[in-house]
PDB file of C-alpha atoms in Angstrom:
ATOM      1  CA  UNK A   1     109.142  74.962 104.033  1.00 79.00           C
ATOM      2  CA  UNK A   2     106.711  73.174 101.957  1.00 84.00           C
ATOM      3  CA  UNK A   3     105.449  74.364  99.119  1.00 94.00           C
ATOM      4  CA  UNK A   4     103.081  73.921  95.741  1.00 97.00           C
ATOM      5  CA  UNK A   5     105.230  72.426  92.924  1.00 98.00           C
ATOM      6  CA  UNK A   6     103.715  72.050  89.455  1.00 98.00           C
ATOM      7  CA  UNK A   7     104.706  71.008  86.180  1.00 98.00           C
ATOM      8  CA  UNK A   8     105.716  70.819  83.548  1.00 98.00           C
ATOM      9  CA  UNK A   9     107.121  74.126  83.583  1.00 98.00           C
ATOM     10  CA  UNK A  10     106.879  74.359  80.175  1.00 98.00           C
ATOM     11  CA  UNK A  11     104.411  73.023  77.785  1.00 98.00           C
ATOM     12  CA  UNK A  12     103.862  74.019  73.856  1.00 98.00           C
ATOM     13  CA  UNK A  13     101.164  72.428  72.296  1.00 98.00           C
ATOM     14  CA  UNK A  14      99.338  73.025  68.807  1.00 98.00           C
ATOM     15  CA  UNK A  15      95.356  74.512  68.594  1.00 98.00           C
ATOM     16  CA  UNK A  16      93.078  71.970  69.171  1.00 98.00           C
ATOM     17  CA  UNK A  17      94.929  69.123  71.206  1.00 98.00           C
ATOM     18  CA  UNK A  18      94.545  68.930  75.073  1.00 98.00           C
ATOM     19  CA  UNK A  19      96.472  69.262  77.780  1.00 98.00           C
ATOM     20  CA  UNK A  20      96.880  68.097  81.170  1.00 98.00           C
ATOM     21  CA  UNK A  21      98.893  71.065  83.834  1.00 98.00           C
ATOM     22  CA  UNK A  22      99.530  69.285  86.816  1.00 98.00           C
ATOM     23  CA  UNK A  23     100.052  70.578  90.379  1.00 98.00           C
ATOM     24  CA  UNK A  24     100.905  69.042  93.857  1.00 97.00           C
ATOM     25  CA  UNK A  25      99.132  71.393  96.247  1.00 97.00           C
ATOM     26  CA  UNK A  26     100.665  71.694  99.992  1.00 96.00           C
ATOM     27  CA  UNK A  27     100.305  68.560 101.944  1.00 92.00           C
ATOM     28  CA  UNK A  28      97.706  69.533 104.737  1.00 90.00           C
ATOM     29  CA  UNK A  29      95.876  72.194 102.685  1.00 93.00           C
ATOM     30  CA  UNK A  30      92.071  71.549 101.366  1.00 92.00           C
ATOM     31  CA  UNK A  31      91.335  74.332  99.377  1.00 93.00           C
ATOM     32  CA  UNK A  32      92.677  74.103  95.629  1.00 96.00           C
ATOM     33  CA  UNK A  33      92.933  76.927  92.785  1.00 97.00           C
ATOM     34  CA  UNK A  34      93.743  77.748  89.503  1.00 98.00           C
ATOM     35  CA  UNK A  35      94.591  80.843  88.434  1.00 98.00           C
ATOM     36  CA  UNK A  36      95.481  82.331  84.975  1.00 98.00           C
ATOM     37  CA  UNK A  37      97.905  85.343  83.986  1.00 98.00           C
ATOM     38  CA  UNK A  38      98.213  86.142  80.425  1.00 97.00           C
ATOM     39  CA  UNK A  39     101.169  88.092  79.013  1.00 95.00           C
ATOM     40  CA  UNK A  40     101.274  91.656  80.876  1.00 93.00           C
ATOM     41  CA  UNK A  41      98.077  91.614  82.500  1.00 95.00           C
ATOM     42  CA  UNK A  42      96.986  90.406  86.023  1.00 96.00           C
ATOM     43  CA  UNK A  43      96.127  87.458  87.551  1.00 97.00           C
ATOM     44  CA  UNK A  44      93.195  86.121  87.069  1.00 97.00           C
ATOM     45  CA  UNK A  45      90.710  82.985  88.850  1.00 96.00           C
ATOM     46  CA  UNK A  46      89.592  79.995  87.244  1.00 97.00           C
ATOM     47  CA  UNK A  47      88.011  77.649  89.343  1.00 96.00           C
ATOM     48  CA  UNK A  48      88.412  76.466  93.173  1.00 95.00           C
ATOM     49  CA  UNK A  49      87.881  73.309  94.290  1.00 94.00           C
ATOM     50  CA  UNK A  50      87.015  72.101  97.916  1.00 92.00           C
ATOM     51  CA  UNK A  51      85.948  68.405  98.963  1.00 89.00           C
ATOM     52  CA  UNK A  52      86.226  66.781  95.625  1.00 91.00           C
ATOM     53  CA  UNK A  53      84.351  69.490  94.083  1.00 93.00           C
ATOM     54  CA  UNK A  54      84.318  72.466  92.085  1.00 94.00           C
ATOM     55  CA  UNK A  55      83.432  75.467  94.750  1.00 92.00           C
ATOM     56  CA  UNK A  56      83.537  78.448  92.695  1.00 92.00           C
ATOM     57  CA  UNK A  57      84.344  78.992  88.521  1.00 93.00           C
ATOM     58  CA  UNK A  58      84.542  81.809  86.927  1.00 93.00           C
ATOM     59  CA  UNK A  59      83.210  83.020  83.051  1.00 93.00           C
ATOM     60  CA  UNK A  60      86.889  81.971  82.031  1.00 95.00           C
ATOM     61  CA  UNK A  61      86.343  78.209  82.853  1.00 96.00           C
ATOM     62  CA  UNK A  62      84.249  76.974  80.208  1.00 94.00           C
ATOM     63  CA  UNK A  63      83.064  73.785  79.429  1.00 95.00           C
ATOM     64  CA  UNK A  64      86.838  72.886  77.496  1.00 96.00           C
ATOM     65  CA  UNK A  65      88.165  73.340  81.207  1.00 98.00           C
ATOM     66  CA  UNK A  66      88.216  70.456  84.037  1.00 98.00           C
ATOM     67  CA  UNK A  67      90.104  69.928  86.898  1.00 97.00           C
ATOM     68  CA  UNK A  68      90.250  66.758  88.760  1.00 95.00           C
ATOM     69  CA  UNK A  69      92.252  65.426  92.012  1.00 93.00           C
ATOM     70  CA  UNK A  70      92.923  61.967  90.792  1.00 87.00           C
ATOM     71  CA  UNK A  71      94.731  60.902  93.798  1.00 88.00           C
ATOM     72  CA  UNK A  72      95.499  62.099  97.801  1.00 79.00           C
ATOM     73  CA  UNK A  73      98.104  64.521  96.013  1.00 88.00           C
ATOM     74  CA  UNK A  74      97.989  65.605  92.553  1.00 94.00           C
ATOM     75  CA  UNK A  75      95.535  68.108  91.184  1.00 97.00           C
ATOM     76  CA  UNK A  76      95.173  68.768  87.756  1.00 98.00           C
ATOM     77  CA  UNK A  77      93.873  71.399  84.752  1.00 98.00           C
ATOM     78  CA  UNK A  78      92.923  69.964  81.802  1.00 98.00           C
ATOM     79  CA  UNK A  79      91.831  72.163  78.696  1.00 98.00           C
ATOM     80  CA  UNK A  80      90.445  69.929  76.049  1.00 97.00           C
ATOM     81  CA  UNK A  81      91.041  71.703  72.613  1.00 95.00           C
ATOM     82  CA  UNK A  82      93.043  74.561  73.061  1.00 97.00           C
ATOM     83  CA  UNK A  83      92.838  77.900  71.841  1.00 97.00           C
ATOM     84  CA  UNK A  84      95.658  80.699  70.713  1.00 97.00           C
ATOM     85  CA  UNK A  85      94.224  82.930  73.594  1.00 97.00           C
ATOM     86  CA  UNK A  86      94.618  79.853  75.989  1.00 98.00           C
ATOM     87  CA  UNK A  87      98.310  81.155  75.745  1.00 98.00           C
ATOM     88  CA  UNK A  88      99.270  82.121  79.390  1.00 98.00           C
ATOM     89  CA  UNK A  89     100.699  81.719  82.742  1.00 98.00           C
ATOM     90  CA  UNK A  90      98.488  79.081  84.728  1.00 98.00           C
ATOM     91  CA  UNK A  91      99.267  79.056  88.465  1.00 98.00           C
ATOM     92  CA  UNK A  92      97.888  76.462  91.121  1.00 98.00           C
ATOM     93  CA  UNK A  93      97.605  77.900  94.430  1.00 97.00           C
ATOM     94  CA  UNK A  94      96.410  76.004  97.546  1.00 96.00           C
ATOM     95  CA  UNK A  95      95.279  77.062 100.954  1.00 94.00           C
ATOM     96  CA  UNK A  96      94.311  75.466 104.408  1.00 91.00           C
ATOM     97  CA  UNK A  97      91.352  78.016 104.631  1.00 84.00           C
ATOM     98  CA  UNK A  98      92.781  81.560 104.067  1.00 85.00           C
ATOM     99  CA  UNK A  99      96.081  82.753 102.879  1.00 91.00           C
ATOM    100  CA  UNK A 100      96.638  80.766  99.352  1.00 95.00           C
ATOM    101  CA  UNK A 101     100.396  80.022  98.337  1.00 96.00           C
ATOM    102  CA  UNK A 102     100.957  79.613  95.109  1.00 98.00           C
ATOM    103  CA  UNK A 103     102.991  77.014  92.519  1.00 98.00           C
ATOM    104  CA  UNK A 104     105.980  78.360  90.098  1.00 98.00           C
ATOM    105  CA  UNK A 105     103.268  78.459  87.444  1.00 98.00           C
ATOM    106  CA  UNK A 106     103.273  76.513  83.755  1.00 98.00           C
ATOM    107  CA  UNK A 107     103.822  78.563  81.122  1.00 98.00           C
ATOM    108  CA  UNK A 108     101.220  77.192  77.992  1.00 98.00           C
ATOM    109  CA  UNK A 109     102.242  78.604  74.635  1.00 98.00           C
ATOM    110  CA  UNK A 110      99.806  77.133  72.467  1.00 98.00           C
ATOM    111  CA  UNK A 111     100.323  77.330  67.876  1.00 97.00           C
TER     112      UNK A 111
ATOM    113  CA  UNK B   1      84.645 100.476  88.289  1.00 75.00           C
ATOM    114  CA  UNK B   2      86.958  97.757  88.532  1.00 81.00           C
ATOM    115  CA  UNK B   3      86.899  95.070  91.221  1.00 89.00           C
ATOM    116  CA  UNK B   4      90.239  95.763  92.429  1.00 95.00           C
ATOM    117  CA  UNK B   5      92.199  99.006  91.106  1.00 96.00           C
ATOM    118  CA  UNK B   6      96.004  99.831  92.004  1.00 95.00           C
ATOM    119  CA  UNK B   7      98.016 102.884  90.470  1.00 88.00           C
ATOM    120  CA  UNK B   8     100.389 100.782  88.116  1.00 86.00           C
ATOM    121  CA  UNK B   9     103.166 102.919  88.450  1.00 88.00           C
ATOM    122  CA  UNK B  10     106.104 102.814  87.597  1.00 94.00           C
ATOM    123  CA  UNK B  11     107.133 103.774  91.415  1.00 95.00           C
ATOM    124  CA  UNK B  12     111.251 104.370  90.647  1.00 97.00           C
ATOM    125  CA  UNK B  13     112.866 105.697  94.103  1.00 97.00           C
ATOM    126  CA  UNK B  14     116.414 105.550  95.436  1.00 98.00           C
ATOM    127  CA  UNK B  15     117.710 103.121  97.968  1.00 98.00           C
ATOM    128  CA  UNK B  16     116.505 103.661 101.268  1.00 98.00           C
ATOM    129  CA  UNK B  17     113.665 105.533 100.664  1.00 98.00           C
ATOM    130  CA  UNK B  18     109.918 105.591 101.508  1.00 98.00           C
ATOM    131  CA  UNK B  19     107.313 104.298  99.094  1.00 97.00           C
ATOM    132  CA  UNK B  20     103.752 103.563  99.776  1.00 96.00           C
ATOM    133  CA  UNK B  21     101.064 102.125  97.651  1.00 95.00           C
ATOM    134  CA  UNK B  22      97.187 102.202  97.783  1.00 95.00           C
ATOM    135  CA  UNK B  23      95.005  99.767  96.379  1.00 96.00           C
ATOM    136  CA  UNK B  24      90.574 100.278  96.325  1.00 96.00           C
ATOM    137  CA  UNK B  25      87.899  97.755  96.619  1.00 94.00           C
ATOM    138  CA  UNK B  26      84.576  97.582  95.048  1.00 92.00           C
ATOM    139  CA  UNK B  27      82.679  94.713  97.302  1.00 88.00           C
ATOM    140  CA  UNK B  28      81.735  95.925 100.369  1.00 86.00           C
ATOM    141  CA  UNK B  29      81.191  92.762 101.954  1.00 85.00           C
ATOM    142  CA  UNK B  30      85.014  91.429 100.805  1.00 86.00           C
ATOM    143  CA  UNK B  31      86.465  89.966 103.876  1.00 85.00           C
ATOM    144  CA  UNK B  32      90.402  88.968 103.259  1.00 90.00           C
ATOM    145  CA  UNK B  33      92.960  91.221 101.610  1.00 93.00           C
ATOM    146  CA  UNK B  34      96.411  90.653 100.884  1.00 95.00           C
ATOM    147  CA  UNK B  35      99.846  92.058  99.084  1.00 97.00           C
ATOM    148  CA  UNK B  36     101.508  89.700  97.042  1.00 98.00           C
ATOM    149  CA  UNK B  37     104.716  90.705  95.147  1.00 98.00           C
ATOM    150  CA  UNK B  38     106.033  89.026  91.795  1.00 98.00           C
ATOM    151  CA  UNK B  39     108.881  88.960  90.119  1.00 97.00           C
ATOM    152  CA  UNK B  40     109.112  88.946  86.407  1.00 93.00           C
ATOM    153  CA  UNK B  41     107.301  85.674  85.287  1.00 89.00           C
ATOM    154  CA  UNK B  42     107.559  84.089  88.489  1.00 96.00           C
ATOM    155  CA  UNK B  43     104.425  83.199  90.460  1.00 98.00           C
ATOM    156  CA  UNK B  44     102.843  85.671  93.236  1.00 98.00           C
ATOM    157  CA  UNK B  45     104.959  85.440  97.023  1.00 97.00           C
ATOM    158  CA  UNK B  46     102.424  86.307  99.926  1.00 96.00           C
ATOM    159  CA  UNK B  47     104.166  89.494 101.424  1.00 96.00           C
ATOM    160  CA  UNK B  48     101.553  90.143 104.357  1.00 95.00           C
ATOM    161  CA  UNK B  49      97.941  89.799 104.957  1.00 92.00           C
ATOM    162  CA  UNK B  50      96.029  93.074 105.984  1.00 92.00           C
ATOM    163  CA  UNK B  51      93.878  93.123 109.295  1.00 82.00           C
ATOM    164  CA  UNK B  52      92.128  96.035 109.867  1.00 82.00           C
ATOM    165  CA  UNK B  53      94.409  96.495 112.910  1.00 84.00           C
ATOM    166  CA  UNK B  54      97.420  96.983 110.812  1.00 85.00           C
ATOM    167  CA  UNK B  55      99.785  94.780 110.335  1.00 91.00           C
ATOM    168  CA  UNK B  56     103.480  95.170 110.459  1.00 94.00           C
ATOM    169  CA  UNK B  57     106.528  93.316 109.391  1.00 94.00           C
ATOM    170  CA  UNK B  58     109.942  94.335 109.387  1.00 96.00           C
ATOM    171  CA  UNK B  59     109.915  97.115 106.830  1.00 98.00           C
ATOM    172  CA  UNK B  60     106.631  96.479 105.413  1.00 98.00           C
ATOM    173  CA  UNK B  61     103.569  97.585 106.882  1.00 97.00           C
ATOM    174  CA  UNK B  62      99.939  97.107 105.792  1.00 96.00           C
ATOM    175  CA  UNK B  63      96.732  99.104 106.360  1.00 95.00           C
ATOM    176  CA  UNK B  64      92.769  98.208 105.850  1.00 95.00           C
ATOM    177  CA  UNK B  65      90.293 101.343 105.381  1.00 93.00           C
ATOM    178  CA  UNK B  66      87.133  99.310 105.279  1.00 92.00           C
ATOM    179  CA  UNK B  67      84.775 102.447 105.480  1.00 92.00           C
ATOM    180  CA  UNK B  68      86.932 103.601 102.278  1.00 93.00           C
ATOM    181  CA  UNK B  69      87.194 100.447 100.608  1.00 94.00           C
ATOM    182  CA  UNK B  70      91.119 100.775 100.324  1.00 93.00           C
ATOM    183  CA  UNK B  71      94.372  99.120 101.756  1.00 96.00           C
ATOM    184  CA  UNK B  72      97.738 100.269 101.539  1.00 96.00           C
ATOM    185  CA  UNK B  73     101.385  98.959 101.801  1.00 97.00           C
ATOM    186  CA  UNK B  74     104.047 101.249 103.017  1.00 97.00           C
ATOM    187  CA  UNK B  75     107.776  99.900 102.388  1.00 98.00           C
ATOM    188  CA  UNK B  76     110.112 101.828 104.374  1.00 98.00           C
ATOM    189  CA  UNK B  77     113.977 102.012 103.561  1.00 98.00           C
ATOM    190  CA  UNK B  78     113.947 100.315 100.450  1.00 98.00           C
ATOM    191  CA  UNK B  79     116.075  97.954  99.143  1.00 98.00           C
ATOM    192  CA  UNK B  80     117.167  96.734  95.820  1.00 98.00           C
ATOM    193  CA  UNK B  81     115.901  93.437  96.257  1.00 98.00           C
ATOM    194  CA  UNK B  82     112.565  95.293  96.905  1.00 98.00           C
ATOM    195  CA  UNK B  83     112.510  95.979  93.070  1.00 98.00           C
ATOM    196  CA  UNK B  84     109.600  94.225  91.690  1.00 97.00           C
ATOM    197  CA  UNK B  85     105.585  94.246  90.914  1.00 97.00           C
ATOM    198  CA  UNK B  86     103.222  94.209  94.164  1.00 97.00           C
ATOM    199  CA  UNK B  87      99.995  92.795  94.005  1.00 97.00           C
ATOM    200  CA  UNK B  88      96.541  93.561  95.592  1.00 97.00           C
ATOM    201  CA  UNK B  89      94.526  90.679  96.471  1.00 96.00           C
ATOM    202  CA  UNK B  90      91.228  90.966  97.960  1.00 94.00           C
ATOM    203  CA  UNK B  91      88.446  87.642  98.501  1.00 90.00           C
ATOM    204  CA  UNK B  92      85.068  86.948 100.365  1.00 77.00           C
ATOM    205  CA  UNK B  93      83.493  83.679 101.013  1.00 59.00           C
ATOM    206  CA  UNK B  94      80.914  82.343 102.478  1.00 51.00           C
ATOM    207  CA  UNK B  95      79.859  79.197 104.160  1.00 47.00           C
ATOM    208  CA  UNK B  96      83.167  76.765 103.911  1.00 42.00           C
ATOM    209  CA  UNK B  97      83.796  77.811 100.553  1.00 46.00           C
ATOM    210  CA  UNK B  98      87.307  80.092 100.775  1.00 61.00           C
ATOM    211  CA  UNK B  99      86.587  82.122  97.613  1.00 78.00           C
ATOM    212  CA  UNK B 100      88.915  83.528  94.667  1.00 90.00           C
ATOM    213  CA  UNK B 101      91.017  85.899  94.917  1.00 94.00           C
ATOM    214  CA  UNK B 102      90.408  89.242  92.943  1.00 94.00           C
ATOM    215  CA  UNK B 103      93.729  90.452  92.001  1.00 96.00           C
ATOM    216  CA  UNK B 104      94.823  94.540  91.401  1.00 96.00           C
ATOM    217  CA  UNK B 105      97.006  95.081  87.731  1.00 96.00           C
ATOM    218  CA  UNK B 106      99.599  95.120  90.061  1.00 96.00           C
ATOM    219  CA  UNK B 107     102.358  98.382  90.897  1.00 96.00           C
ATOM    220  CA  UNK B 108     105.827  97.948  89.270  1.00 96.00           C
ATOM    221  CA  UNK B 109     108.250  99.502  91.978  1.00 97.00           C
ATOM    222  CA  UNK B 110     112.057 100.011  90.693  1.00 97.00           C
ATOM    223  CA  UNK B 111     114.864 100.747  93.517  1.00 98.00           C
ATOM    224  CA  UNK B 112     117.977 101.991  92.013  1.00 97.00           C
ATOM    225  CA  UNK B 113     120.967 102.750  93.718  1.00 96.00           C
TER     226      UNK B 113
END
């Protein structure tokens, strides 16, 4: 059954540097997500993306967030100078126009 | 009054038993709903999308009250395995833009033997 993979799975990095979260989205699927989950409290939307674009953001995805598909298979977060409160679950999801599956999530501690 | 709201629980019930959950809607014009379940710190599964037929699988059925703005998720004969926290999920979108999903805080359910 095919399904979103993302990694790394794992990523601690210090305030202030970036980082790139990667995600290969289902193979036929053309809608891409990003979703958040810090610590004990729900999921959360960051931005979808649709035809090379950004579709939809939400207050969350500031101008130190990006995404970009680089190539017919990768799609990737990056969050320029990070933040303690960056600290979370980030989860790519994808979706061929309504039910969205989702990846095994990176978990971003950030010091 | 929050977008999506769900009773957090905890839901603990024995093995084999009956357990149904409720989750409301704010947005009258949302158009997709779904249950998701998740294990500790593992990503949401898709458990069922909610028509406003009803849908059924196995021993999980889903409901859609559109005029009350709430959808439900009835698990009967409950298994161990069952044990985890069940998600609310509820979108709208227009034009060819599928839109977020808004999720519930989610309803711990425990099944103990």
């Amino acid at each position: 059954e095919p399904e979103v993979t993302q990694t790394p799975s794992h990523q601690v990095t210090q305030m202030g540097q970036e980082v790139i979260l990667r995600c290969v989205p289902i193979s036929n699927h053309l809608y891409f997500y990003w979703y958040r989950q810090i610590l004990g409290q729900k999921v959360e939307f960051l931005v979808s993306f649709y035809n090379n674009e950004i579709s939809e953001k939400s207050e969350i995805f500031d101008d130190q967030f990006s995404v970009e598909r680089p190539d017919g298979s990768n799609f990737t977060l990056k969050i320029r100078s990070t933040k303690l409160e960056d600290s979370a679950m980030y989860f790519c999801a994808s979706s061929a126009g309504g039910e969205q599956y989702f990846g095994p999530g990176t978990r971003l501690t950030v010091t | 009054r929050k977008e999506v709201e769900q009773d957090p629980g905890p839901f603990n019930v024995p093995e084999g038993a009956t357990v149904a959950f409720n989750c409301t809607y704010s947005n009258s014009a949302s158009q997709s709903f779904f249950w998701y379940r998740q294990d500790c710190r593992k990503e949401p599964k898709l458990l069922m999308s909610v028509y406003s037929s009803g849908n059924e699988d196995g021993r999980f059925t889903a409901q859609l009250n559109r005029a009350s703005q709430y959808i439900s998720l009835l698990i009967r004969d409950s298994k161990l395995s069952d044990s985890a926290t069940y998600l609310c999920a509820v979108s709208g979108h227009s034009g060819t833009s599928y839109g977020k999903l808004t999720f519930g805080q989610g309803t711990i359910l425990t099944v103990h033997p």
